[in-house]
Short mmCIF file of C-alpha atoms and ligand atoms in Angstrom, two decimals:
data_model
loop_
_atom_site.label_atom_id
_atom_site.label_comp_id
_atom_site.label_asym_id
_atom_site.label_seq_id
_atom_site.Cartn_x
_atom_site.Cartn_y
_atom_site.Cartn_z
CA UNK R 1056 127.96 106.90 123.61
CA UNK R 1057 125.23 105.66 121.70
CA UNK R 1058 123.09 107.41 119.29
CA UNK R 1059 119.45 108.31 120.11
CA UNK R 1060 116.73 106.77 118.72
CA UNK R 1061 115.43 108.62 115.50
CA UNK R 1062 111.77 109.56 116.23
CA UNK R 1063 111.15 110.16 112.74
CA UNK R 1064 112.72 108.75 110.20
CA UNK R 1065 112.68 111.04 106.78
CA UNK R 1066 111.68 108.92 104.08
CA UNK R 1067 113.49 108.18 101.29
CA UNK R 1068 113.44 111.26 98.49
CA UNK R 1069 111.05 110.33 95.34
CA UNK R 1070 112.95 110.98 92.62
CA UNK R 1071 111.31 113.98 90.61
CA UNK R 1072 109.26 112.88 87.48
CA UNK R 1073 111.55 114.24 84.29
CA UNK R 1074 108.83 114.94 81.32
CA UNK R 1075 111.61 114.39 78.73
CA UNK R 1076 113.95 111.74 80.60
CA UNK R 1077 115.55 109.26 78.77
CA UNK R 1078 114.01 110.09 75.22
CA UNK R 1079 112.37 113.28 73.54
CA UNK R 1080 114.16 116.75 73.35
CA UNK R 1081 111.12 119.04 72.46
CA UNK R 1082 107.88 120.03 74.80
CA UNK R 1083 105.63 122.18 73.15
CA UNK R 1084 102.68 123.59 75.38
CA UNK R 1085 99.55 123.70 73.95
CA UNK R 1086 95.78 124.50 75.17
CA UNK R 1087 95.13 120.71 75.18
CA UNK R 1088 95.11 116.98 74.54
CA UNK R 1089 93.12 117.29 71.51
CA UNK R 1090 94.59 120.16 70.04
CA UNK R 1091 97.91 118.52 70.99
CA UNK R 1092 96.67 114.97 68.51
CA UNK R 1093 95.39 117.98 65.67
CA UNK R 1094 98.73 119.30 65.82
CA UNK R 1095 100.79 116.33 66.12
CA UNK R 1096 98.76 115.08 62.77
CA UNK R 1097 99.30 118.25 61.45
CA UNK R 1098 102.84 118.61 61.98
CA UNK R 1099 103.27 115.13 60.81
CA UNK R 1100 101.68 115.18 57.28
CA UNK R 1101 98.23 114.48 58.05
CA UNK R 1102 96.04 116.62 55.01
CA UNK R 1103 92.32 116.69 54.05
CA UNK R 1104 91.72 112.82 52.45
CA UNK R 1105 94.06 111.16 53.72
CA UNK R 1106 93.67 108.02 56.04
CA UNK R 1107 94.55 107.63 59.72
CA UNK R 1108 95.07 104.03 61.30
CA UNK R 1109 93.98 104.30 65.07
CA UNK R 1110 92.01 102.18 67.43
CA UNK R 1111 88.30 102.03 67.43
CA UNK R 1112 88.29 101.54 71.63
CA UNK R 1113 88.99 105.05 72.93
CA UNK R 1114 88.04 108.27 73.58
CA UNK R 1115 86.62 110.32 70.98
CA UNK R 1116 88.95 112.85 70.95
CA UNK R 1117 91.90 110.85 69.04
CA UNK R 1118 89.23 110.02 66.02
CA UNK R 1119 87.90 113.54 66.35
CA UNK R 1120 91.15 115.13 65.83
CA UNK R 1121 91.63 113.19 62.81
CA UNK R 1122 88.21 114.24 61.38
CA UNK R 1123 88.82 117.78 62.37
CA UNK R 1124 92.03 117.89 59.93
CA UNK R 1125 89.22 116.62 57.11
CA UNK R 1126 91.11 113.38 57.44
CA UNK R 1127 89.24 109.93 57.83
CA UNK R 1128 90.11 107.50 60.78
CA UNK R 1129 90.33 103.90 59.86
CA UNK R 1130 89.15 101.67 63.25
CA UNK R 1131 91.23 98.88 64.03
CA UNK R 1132 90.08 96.23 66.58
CA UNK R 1133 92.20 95.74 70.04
CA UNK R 1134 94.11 92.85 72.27
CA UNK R 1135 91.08 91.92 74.44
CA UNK R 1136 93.34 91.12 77.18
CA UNK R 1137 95.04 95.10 77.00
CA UNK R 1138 92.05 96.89 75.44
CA UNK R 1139 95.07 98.42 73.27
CA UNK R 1140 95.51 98.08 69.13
CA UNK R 1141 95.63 95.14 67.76
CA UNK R 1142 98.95 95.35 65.87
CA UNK R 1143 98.39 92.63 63.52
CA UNK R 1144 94.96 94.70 62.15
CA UNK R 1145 97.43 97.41 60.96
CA UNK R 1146 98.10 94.98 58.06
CA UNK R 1147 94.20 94.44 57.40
CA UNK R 1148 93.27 98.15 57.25
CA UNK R 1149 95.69 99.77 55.70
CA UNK R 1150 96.07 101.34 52.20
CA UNK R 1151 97.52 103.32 49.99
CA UNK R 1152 95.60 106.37 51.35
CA UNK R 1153 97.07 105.67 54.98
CA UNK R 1154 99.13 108.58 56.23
CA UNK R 1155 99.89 108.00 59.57
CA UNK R 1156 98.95 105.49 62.84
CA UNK R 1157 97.59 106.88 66.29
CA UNK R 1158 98.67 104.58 69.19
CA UNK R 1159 96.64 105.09 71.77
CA UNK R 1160 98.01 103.62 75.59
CA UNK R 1161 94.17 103.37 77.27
CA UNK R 1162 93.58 103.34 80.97
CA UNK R 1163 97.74 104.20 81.49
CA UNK R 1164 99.21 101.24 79.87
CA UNK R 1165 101.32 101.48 76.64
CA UNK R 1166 99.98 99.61 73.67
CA UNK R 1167 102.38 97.18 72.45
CA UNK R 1168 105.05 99.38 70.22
CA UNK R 1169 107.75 97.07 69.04
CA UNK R 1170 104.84 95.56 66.77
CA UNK R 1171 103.33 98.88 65.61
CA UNK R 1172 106.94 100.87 65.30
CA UNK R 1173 108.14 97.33 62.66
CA UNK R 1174 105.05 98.13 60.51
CA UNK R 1175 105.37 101.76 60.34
CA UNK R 1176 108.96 101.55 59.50
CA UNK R 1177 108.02 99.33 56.67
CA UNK R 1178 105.39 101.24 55.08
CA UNK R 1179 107.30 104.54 55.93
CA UNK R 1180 104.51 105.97 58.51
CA UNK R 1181 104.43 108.51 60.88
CA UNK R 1182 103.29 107.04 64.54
CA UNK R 1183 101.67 109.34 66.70
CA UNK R 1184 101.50 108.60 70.52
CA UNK R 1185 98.25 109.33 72.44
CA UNK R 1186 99.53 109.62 75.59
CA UNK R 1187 96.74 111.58 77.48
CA UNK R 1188 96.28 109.14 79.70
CA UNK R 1189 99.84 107.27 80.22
CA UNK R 1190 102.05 109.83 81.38
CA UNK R 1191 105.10 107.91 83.05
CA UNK R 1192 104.18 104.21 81.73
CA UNK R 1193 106.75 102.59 80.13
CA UNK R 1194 107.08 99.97 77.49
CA UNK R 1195 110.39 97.76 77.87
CA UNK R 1196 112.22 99.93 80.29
CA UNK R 1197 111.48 103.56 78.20
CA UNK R 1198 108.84 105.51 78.56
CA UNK R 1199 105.40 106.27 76.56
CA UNK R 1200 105.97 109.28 74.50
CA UNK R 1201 109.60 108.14 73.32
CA UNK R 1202 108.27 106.07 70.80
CA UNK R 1203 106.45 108.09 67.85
CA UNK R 1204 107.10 110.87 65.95
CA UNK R 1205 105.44 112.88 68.77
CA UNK R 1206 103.61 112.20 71.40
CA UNK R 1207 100.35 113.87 72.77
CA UNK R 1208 99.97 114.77 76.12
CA UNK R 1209 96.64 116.17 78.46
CA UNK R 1210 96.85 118.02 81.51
CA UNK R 1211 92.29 117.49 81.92
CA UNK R 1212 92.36 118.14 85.67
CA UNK R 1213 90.96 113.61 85.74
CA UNK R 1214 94.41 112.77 84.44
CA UNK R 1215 97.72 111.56 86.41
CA UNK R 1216 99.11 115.17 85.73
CA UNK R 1217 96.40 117.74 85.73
CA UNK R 1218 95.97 121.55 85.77
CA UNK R 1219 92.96 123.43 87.05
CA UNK R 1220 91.66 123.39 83.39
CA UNK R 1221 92.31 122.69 79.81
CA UNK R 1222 96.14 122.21 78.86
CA UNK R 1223 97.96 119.97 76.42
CA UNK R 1224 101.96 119.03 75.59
CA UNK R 1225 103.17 117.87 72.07
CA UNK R 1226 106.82 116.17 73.12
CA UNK R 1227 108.93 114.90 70.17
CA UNK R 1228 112.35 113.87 69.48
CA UNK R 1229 112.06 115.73 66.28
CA UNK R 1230 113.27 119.69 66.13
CA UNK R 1231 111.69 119.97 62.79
CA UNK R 1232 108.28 118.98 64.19
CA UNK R 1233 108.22 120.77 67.26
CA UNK R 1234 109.06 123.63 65.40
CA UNK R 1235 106.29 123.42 62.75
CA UNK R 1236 104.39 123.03 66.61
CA UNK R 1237 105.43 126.07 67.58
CA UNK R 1238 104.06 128.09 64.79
CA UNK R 1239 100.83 125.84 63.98
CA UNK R 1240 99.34 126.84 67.93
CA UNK R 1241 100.50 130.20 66.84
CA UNK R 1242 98.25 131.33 64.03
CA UNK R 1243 101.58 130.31 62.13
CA UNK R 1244 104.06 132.53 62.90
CA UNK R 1245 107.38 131.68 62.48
CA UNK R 1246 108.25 135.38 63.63
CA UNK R 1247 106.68 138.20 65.35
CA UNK R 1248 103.34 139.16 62.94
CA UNK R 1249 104.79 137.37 59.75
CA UNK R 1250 103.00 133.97 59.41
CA UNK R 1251 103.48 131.03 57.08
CA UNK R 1252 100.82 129.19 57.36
CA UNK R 1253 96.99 128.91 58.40
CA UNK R 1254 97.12 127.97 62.04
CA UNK R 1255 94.98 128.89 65.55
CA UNK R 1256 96.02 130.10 69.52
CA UNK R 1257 96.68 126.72 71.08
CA UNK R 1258 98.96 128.25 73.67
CA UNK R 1259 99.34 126.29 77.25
CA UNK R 1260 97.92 128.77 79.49
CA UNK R 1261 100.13 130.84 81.66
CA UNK R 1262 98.23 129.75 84.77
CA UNK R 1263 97.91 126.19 83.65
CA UNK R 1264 101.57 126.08 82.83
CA UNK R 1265 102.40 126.91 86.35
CA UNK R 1266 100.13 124.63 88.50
CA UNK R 1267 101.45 122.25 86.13
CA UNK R 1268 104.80 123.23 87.14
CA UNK R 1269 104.75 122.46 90.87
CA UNK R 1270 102.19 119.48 90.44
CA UNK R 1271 105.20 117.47 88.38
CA UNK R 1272 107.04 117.44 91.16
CA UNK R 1273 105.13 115.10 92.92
CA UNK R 1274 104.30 112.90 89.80
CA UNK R 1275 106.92 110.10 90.61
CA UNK R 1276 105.32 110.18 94.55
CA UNK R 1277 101.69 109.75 92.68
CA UNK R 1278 102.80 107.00 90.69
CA UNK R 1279 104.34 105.22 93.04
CA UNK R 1280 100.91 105.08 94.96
CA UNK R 1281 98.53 104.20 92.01
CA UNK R 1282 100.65 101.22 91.54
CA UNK R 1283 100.36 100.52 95.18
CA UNK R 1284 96.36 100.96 95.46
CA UNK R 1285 96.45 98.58 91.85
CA UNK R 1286 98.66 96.04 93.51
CA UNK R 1287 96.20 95.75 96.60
CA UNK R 1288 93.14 95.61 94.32
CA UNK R 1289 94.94 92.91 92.21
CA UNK R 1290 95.48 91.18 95.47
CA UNK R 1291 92.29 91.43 96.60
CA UNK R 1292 90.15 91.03 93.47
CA UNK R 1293 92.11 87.45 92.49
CA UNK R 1294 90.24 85.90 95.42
CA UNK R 1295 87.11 86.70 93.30
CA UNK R 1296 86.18 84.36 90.48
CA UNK R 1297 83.97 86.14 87.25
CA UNK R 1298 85.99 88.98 87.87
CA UNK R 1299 89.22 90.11 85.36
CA UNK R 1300 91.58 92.47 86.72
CA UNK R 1301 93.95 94.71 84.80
CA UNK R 1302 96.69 93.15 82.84
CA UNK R 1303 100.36 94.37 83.86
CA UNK R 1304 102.52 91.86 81.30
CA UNK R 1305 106.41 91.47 81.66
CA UNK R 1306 107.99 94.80 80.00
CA UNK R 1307 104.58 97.05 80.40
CA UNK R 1308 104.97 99.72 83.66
CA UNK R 1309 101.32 100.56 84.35
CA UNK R 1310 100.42 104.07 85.08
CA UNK R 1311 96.76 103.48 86.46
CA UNK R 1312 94.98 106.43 85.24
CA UNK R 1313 91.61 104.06 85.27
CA UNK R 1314 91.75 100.67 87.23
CA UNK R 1315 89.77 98.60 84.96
CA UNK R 1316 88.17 95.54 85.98
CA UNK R 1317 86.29 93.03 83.15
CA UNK R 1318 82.91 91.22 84.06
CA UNK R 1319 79.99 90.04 82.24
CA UNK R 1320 77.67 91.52 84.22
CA UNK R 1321 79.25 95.16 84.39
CA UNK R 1322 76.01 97.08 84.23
CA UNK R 1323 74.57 95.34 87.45
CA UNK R 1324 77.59 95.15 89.31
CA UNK R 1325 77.96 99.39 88.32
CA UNK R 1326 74.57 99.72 89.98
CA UNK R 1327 75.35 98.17 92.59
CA UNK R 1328 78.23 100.19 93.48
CA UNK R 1329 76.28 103.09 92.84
CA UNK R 1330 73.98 102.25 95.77
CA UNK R 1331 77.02 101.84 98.11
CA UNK R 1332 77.90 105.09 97.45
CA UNK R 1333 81.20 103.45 95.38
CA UNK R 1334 81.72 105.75 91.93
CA UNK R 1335 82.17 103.05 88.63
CA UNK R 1336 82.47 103.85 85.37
CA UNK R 1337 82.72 102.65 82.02
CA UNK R 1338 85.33 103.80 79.89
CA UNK R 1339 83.74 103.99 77.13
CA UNK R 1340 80.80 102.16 76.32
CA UNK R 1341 80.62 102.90 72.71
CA UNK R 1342 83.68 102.27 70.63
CA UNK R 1343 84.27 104.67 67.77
CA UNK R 1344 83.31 102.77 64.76
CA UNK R 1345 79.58 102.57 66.22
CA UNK R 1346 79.63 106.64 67.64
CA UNK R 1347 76.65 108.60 65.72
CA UNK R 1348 79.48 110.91 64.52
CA UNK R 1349 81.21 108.25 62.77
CA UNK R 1350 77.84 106.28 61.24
CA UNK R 1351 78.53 107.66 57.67
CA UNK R 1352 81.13 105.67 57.56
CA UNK R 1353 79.41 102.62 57.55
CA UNK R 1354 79.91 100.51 60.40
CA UNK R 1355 78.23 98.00 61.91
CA UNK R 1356 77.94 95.80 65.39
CA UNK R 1357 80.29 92.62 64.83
CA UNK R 1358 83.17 94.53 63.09
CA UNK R 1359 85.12 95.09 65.64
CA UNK R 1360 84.27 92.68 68.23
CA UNK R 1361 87.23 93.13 70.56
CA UNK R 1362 86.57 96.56 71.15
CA UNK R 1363 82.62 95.78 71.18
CA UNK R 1364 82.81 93.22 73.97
CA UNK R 1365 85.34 95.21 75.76
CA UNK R 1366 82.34 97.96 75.93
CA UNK R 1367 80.14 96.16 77.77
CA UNK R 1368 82.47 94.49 80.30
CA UNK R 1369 84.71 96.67 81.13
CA UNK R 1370 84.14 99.00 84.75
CA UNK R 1371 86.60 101.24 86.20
CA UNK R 1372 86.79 101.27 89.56
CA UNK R 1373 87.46 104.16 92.14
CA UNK R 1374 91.55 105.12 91.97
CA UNK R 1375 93.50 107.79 93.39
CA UNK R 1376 96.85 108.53 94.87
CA UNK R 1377 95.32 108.92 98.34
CA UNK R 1378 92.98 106.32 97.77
CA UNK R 1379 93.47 104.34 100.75
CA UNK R 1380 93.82 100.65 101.63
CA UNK R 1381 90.39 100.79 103.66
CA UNK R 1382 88.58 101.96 100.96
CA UNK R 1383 90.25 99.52 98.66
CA UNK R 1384 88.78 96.97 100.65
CA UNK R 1385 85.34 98.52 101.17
CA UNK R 1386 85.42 98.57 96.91
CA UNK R 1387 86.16 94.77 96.94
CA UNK R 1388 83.69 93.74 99.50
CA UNK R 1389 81.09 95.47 97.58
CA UNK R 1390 81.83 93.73 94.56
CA UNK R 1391 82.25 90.27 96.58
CA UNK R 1392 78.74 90.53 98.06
CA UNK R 1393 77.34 91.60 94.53
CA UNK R 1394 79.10 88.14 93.61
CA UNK R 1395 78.22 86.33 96.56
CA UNK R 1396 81.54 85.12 96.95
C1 PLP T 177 92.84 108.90 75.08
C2 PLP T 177 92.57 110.38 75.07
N1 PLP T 177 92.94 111.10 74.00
C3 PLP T 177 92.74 112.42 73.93
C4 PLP T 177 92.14 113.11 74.97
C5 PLP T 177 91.87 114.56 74.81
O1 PLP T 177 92.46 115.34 75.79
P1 PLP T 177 91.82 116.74 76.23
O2 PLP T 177 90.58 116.44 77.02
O3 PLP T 177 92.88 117.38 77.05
O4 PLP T 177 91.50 117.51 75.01
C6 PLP T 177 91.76 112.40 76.12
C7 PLP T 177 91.12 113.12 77.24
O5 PLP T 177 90.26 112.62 77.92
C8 PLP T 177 91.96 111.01 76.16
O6 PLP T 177 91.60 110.28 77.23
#
């Protein structure tokens, strides 16, 4: 007798995404990303005066979370080709004042560790992972977040993993730090009304904490379909010349929170879109180092000029897990007729 045709085949079970797989032990809620990097600075040493090592192209949170500790953020340059620290600047901006490094892994892909880790070790440093926007990358088969002495996580609804609202993570391998955590979001109490230390209410929301709860489930499934909808644009875009897709280098698991292109003429080409009804935008158009908040410090155009080309070339183009192929295609047509490929 032979068996009947299966109608509908059940597809082959995504693995569930494991927060602390393969590396950290501790994951300690908090209200989010930023307070997660003031923490994690916090926890790690960071004081009023001290210097922080961190890349000049991100968001503003990571300097502001150094600033908000009274600390002062030292801008290093990037890898034009991965818009992520420069390693080799660590050893032209540091000093004696330097008390810890930020790595930051922008647009979902890890910044280059092995480099960063060496120096650290060296000079005895603390690293601290910004992670907000690379949950699940990984960097030489482990994944962002393993690396530092703690790693800072945001649940903003825009990233891969997002809650209805504000909510952070601080995961670390350390029990020492994710205990000093656990009292710092807790107006630092390290028991029931007794507290230690001067600290806030940074607690994950209950709320939060459970949309957060069922949406990890289908992280892995997510994933899986960013790096589909990248692989498509790759495929697509290397047909057009003047335009840079995103680098994915041997070792280096992109995450695609933002599928960033590179053109020199970004600001047309972003109008252009805009016409079509096709959302781009630039991530970020002013690096830190030339930010009004930071202009005490003393910066000027040309110092970091990496990170100040990357501003003006870089455009992030529409990507979603249910972004479809369609739509991919409708994105790249746009861009080819702006081109007039
Ligand atoms: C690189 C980076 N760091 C830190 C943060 C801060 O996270 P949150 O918005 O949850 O405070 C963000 C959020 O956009 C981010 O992209």
């Amino acid at each position: 007798m032979s068996t009947p045709p299966q109608l509908n085949p059940v597809p082959e079970p995504v693995p569930q995404f494991d927060l602390t797989a393969q590396c950290v032990s501790h994951g300690v809620g908090v209200a989010s990303g930023t307070d997660a990097l003031i923490l994690a600075l916090r926890a790690c040493g960071v004081q009023a005066g001290d210097e922080v090592l961190l890349p000049t192209f991100t968001f503003v949170a990571t300097g502001s979370a150094v600033s908000a500790l009274g600390a002062m953020p030292v801008f290093t340059d990037i890898r034009p080709e991965t818009y992520n620290l420069d390693p080799a600047e660590l050893v032209r901006r540091v000093t004696p004042r330097t008390r810890a490094i930020v790595a930051v892994h922008l647009y979902g892909l890890a910044a280059d560790m092995d480099p960063i880790l060496a120096f650290a070790k060296a000079r005895r440093l603390p690293v601290i992972e910004d992670n907000a926007q690379a949950i699940g990358a990984s960097y030489k088969g482990r994944r962002t977040g393993c690396f530092g002495d703690a790693a800072c996580l945001s649940f903003y609804p825009t990233k891969n993993l997002g809650a209805y609202g504000d909510a952070g993570m601080v995961v670390s391998s350390s029990t020492e730090i994710a205990a000093r955590i656990r009292t710092l979001r807790d107006h630092g109490q390290t028991e029931k009304y007794r507290s230690s230390e001067p600290g806030w209410n940074s607690r994950l929301d209950e709320i939060q904490a459970a949309i957060l709860r069922v949406k990890l489930r289908h992280l892995s499934e997510w994933q899986i379909a960013r790096r589909s909808n990248a692989a498509e644009y790759t495929r697509l875009l290397q047909q057009i010349p003047g335009v840079m897709p995103p680098l994915e280098s041997e070792g280096f698991e992109h995450v695609y929170h933002q599928y960033t292109i590179r053109t020199e003429q970004c600001d047309a080409l972003q109008q252009h879109l805009a016409v079509q009804r096709i959302g781009g935008t630039v991530y970020y158009p002013h690096p830190l180092h030339l930010q009004p908040l930071y202009a005490p410090l003393g910066h000027k155009t040309g110092d970091f000029p990496h990170a100040e080309r990357a501003a003006k070339e870089v455009l992030s183009l529409p990507m979603y897990p249910e972004l479809r192929k369609d739509q991919i295609a409708r994105v790249v047509e746009a861009i080819a007729d702006f081109l007039k490929c």
